[in-house]
Every structure is written in structure tokens, then in C-alpha cells.
PDB file of C-alpha atoms in Angstrom:
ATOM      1  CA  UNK A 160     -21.330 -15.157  -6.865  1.00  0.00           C
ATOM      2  CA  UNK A 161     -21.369 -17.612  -3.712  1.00  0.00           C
ATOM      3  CA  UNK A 162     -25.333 -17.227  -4.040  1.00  0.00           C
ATOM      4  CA  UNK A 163     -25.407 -17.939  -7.489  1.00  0.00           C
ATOM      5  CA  UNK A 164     -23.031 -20.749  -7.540  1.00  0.00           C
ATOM      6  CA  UNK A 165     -25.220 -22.344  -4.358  1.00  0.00           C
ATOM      7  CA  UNK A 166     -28.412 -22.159  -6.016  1.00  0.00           C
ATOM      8  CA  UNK A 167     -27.134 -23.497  -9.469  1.00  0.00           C
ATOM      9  CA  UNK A 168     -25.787 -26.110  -7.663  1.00  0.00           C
ATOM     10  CA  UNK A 169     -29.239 -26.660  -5.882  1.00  0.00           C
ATOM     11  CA  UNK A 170     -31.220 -26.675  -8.936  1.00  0.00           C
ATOM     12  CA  UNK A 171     -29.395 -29.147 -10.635  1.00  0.00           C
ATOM     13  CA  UNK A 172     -29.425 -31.629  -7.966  1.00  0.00           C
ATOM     14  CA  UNK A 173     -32.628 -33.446  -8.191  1.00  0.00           C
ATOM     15  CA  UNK A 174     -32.366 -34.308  -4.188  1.00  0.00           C
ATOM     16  CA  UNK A 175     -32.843 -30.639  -3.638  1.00  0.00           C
ATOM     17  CA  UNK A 176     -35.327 -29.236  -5.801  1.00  0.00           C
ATOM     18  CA  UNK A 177     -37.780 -29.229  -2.873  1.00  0.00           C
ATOM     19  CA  UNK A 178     -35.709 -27.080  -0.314  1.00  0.00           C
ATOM     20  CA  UNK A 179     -35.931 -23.363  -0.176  1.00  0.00           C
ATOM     21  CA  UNK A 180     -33.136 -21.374   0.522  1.00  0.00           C
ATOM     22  CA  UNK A 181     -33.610 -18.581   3.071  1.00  0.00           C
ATOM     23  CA  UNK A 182     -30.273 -16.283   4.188  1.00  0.00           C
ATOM     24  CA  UNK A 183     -30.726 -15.611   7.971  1.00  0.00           C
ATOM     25  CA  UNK A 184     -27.639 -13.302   7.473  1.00  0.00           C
ATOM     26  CA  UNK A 185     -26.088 -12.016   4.777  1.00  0.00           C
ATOM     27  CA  UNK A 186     -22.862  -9.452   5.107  1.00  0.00           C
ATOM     28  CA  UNK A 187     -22.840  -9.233   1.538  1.00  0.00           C
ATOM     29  CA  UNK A 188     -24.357  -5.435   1.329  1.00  0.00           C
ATOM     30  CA  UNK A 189     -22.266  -4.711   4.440  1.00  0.00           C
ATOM     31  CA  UNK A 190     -19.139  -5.570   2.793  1.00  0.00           C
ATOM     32  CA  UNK A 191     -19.501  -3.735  -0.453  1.00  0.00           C
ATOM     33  CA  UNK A 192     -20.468  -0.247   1.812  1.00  0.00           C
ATOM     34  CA  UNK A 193     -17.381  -1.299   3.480  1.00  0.00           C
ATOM     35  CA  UNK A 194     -15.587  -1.332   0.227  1.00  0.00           C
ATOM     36  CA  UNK A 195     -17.122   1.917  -1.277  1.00  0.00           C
ATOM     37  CA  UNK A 196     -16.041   3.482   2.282  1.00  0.00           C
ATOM     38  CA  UNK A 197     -12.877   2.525   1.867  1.00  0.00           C
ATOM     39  CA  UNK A 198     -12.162   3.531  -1.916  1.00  0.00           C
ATOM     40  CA  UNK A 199     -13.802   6.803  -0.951  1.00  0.00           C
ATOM     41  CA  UNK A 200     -11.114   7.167   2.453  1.00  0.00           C
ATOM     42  CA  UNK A 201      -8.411   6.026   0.204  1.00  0.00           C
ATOM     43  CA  UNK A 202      -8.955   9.137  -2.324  1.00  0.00           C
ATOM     44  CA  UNK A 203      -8.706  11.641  -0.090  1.00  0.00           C
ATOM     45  CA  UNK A 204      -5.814  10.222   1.622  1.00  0.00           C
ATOM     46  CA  UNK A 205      -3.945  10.317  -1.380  1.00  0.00           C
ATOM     47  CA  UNK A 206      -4.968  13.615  -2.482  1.00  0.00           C
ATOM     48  CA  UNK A 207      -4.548  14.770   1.565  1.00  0.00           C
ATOM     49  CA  UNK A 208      -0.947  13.447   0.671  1.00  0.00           C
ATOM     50  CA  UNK A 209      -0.258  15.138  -2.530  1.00  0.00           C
ATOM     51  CA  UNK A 210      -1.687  18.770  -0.866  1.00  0.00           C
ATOM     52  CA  UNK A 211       0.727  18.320   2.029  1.00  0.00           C
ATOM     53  CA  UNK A 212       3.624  17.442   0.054  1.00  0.00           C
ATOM     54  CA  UNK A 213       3.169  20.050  -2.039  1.00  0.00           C
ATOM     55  CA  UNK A 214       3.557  22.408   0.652  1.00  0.00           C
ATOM     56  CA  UNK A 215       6.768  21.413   1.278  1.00  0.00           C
ATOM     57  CA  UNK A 216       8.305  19.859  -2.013  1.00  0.00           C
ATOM     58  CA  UNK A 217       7.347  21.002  -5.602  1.00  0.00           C
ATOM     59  CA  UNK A 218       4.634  19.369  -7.774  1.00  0.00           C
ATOM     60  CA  UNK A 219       6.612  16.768  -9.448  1.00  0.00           C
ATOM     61  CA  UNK A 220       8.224  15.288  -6.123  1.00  0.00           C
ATOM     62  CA  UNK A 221       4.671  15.147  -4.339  1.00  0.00           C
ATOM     63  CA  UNK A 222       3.331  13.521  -7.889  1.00  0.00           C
ATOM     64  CA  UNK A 223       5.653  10.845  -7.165  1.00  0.00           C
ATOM     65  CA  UNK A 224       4.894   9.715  -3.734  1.00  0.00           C
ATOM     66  CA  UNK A 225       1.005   9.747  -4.723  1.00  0.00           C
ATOM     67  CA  UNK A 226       1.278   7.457  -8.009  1.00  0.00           C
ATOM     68  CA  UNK A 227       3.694   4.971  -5.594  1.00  0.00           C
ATOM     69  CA  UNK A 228       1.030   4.539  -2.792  1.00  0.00           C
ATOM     70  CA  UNK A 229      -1.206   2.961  -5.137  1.00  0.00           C
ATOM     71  CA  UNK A 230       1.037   0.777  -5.991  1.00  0.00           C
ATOM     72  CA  UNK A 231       1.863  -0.449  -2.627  1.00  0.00           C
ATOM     73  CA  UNK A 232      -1.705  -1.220  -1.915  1.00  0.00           C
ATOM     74  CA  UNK A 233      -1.980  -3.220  -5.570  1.00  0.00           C
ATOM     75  CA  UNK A 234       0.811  -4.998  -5.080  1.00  0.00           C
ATOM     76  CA  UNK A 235      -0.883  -6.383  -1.738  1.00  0.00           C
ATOM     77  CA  UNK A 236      -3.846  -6.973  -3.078  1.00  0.00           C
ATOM     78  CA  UNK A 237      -2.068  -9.228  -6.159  1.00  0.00           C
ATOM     79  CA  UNK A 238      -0.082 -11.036  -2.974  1.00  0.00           C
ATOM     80  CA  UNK A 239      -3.289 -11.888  -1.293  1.00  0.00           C
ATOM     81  CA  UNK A 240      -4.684 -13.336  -4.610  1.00  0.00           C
ATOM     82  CA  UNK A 241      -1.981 -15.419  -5.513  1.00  0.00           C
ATOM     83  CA  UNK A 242      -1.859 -16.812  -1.726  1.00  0.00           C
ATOM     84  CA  UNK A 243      -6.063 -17.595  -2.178  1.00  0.00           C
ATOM     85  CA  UNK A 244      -6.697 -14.782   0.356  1.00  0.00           C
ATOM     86  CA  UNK A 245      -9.661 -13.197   0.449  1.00  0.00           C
ATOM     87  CA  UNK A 246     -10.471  -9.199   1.130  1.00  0.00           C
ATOM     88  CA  UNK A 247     -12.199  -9.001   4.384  1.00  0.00           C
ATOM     89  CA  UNK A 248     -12.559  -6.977   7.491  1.00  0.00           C
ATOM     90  CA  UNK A 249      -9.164  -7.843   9.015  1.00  0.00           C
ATOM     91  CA  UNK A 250      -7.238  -6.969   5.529  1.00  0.00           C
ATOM     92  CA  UNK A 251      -9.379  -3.729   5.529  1.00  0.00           C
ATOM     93  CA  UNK A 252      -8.246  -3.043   9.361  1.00  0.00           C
ATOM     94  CA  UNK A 253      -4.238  -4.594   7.928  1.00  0.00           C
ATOM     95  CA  UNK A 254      -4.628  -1.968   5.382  1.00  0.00           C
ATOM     96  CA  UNK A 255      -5.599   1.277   7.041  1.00  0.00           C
ATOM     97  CA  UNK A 256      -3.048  -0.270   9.555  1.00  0.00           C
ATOM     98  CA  UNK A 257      -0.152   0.339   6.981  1.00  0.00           C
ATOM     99  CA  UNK A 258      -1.006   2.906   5.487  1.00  0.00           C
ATOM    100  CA  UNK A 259       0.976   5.589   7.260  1.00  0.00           C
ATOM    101  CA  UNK A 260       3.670   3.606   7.521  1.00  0.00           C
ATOM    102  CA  UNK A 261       3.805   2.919   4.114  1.00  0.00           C
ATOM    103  CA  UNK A 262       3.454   6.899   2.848  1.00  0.00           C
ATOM    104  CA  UNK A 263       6.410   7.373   5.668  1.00  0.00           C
ATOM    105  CA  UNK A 264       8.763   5.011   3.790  1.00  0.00           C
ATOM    106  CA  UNK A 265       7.919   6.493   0.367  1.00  0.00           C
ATOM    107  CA  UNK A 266       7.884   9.930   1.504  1.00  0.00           C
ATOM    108  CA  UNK A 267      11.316  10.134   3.266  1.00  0.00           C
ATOM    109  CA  UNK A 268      13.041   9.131   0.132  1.00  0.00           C
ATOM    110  CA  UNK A 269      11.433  12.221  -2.092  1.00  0.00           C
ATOM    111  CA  UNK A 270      11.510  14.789   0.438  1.00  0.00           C
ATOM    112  CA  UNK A 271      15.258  14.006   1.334  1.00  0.00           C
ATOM    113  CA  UNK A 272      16.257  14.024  -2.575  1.00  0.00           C
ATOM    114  CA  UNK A 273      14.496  16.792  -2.232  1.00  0.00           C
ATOM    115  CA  UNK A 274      16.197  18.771   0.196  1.00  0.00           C
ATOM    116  CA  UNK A 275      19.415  17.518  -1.223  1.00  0.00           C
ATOM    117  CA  UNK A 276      18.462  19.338  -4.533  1.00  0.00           C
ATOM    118  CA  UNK A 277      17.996  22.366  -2.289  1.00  0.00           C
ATOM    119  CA  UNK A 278      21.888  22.075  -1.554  1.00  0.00           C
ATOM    120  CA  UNK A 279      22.427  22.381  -5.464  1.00  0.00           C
ATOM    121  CA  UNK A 280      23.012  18.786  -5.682  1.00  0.00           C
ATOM    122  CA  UNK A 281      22.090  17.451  -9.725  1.00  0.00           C
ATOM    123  CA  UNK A 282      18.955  15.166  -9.367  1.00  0.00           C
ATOM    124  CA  UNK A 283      20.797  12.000  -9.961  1.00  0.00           C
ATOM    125  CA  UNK A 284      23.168  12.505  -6.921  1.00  0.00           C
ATOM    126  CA  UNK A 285      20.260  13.997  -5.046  1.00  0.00           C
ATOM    127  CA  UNK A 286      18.552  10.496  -5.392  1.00  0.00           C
ATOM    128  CA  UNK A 287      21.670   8.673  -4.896  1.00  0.00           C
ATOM    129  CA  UNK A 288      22.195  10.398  -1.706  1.00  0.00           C
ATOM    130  CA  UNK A 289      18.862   9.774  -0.443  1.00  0.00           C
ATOM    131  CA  UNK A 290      19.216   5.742  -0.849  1.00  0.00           C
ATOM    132  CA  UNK A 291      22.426   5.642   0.738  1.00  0.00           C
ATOM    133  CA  UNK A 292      21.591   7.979   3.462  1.00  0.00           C
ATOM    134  CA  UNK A 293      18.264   6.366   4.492  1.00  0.00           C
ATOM    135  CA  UNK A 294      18.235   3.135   2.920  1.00  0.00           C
ATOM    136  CA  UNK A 295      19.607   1.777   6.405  1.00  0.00           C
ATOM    137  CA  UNK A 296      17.214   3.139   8.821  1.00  0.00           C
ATOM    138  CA  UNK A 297      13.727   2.493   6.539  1.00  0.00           C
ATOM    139  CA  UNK A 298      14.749  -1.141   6.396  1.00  0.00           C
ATOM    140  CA  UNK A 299      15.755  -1.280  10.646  1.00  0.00           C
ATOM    141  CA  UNK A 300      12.263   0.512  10.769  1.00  0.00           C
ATOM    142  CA  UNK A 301      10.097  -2.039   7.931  1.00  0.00           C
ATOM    143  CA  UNK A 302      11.930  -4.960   9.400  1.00  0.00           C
ATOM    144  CA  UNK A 303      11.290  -4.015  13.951  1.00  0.00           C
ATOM    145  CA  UNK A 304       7.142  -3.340  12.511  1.00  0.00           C
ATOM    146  CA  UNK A 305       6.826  -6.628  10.632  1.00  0.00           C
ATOM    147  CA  UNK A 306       9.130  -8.301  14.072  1.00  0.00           C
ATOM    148  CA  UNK A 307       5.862  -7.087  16.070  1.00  0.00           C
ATOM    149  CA  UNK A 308       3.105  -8.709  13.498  1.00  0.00           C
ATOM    150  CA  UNK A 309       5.015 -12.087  12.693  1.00  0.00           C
ATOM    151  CA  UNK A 310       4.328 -14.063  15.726  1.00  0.00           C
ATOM    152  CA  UNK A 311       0.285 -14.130  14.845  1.00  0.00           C
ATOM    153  CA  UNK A 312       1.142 -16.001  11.581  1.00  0.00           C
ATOM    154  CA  UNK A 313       2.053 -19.406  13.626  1.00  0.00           C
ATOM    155  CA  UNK A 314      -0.789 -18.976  16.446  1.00  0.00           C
ATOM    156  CA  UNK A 315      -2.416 -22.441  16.015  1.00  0.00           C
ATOM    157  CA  UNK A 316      -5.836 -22.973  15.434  1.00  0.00           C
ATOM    158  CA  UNK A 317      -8.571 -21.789  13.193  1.00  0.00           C
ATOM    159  CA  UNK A 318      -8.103 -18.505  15.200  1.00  0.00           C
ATOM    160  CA  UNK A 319      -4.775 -18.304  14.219  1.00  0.00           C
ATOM    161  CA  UNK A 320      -5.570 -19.085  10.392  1.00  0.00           C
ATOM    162  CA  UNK A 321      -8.347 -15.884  10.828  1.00  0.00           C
ATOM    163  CA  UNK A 322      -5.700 -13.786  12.502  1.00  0.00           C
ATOM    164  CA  UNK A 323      -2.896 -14.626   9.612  1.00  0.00           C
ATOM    165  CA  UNK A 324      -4.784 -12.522   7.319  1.00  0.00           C
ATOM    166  CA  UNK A 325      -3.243  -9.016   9.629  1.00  0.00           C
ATOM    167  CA  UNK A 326       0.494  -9.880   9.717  1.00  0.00           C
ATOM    168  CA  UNK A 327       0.603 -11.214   5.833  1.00  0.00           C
ATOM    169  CA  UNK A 328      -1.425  -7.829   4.631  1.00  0.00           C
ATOM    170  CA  UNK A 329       1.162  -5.532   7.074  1.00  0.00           C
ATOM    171  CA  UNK A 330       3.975  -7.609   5.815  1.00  0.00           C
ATOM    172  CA  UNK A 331       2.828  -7.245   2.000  1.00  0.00           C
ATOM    173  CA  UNK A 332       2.087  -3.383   2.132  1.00  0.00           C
ATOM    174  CA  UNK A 333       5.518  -2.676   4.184  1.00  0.00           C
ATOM    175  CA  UNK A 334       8.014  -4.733   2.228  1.00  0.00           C
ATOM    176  CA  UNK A 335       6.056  -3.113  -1.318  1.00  0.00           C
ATOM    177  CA  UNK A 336       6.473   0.338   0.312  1.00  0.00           C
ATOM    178  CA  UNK A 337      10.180  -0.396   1.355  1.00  0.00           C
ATOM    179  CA  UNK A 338      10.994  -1.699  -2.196  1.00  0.00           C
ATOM    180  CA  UNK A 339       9.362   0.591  -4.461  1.00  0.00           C
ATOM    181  CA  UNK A 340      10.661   3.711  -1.630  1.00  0.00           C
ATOM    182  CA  UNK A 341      14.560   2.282  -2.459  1.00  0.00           C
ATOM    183  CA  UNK A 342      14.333   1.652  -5.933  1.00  0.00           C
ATOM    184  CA  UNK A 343      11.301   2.956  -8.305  1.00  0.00           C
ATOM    185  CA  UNK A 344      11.102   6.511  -5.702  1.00  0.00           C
ATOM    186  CA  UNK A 345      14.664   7.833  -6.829  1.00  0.00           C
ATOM    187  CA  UNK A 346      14.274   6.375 -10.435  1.00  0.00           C
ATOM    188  CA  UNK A 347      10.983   8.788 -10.680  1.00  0.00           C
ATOM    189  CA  UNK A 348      12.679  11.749  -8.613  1.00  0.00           C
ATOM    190  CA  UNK A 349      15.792  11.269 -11.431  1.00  0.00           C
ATOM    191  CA  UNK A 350      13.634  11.452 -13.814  1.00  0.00           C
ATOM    192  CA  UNK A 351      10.912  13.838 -13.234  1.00  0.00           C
ATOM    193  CA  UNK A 352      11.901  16.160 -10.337  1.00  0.00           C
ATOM    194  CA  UNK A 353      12.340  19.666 -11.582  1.00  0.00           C
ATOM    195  CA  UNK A 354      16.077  20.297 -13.022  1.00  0.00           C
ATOM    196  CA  UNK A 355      18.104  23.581 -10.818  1.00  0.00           C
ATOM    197  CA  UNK A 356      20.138  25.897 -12.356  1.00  0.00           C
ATOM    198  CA  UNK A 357      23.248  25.216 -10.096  1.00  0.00           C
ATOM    199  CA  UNK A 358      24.576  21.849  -8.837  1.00  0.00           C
ATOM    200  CA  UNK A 359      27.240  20.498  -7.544  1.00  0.00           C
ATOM    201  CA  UNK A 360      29.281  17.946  -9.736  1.00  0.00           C
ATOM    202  CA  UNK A 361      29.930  15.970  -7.043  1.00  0.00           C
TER     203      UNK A 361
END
């Protein structure tokens, strides 16, 4: 579109109609094979996810954890566009970054419902449980990772500017994965985790 939009541009100035345009390099190809890469990385990830959950939670838990991820990741990418960021190598490098942090934070919250459930807990309290229980330590852990990254958004210069991109993309995957782990992770597990035979009413 940059190509288009220059030669347009060109073509209806009459100072340039003479000049050629000649690209000496163009990352254009590059970045799309970067892209493609990625997509293809990012679909086995989540599919890597969903096998190993499933080894150790039931279908409907590890469902759960593999629809949020995606979510994480789109709600960074709609932060970036409303900011006027664009998707380069360093939010490529920000995202793979995250990622394991973020499927931590969403994970923990299913697999301890989980295990709560295992106790004969009902799934509501199960969830319940799991948010009070580990709502402290994934927001000490979200908040000591972004602590690390947030001193390269004020490094001056246009380095500093280039270097933003990291800390913003960490800080926009984390703080999705933290909120969607505390409050749209035990909604789902209330509402679709497998219902047990025995519970306790309390």
C-alpha cells in the first residue's frame, strides 16, 4: 500500500513524471514470510497447548485456555492500532516474548478450578476458589515482569521510540492475559467445565 500510495502520488505530480522509482531494498516479502511463520508457530502452539492440557484436565477446561490465548494476542494487536503502532519485528519478538507467560496466567486459573473440582467442590465454588486463591500471586507475578520492561518506554531518543514498541506489546499481552485469566477464565470454567456427581455445598 506504501508503494501504491508513493507512486500515485508521483504520477499526479507533474514535477515528477520524469523520475523512475527503483527500490534498492524492500522488506516487504520478508515481512509477510515473517507473518505466515508466525501464524503457522502460533497454531501449533495453541493446539501444543490444548494436547497438554488435556492430559491433565478434561476437554472442556483445556478448550477454555485455548479460545482465551487468542484473545490475549487480539486484544494486543487492537491496543497497538488504536496507539498508531505498527506490527514489526520487535512486536513479533514482544509477542513470542509473552507468550508463555501469558498461557501461564490463563492456565493456572483452569487447572486449579480444576483440581478443586477434583475435591468435589461444585464448579461455581471451584472457580471462586481459584480467583481468590491465585488472584494475588498472578498479579505480584504480571506486575514484577512488566517492572522489568517499563524503563525502555522513557529511553530518549529515536532509539528509545524503536525500543517502546517491546515494553507496550509485553505490557498489552500480560495485563489482557491477567484480566481475561481473573475474570472471563472462571466465567467459562462455571459454565462449561464438566458437572461431578458429588460436591461439596460449601
Amino acid at each position: 500500500s506504501a508503494k501504491i500510495a508513493l507512486e500515485e502520488y508521483l504520477s499526479s505530480t507533474p514535477w515528477f513524471e520524469d523520475i523512475e522509482i527503483k527500490y534498492s531494498q524492500d522488506l516487504g516479502e520478508a515481512i509477510i514470510e515473517d507473518y505466515r511463520n508466525l501464524g503457522s508457530s502460533a497454531i501449533q502452539t495453541f493446539i501444543l497447548v490444548f494436547i497438554t492440557l488435556l492430559i491433565f484436565v478434561w476437554f472442556r477446561e483445556s478448550l477454555i485456555a485455548s479460545i482465551l490465548l487468542p484473545l490475549a494476542f487480539f486484544i494486543t494487536f487492537t491496543t497497538l492500532s488504536v496507539l498508531g503502532l505498527s506490527l514489526n519485528f520487535l512486536t513479533n519478538f514482544s509477542l513470542v516474548l509473552s507468550l508463555g507467560i501469558a498461557i501461564d496466567t490463563i492456565i493456572v486459573i483452569v487447572e486449579w478450578a480444576a483440581e478443586r473440582q477434583k475435591l468435589w467442590y461444585s464448579r461455581k465454588n471451584a472457580a471462586i476458589l481459584a480467583v481468590q486463591d491465585l488472584k494475588s500471586p498472578l498479579i505480584s507475578g504480571t506486575a514484577t515482569t512488566l517492572v522489568a520492561f517499563l524503563p525502555m518506554i522513557f529511553l530518549p531518543g529515536i532509539i528509545g521510540k524503536f525500543l517502546s514498541y517491546i515494553p507496550i506489546t509485553v505490557f498489552s499481552t500480560l495485563v489482557a492475559a491477567l484480566i481475561l485469566a481473573l475474570t472471563l477464565a472462571s466465567a467459562l470454567f462455571f459454565k462449561l467445565a464438566s458437572k461431578k456427581k458429588y460436591y461439596h455445598r460449601n
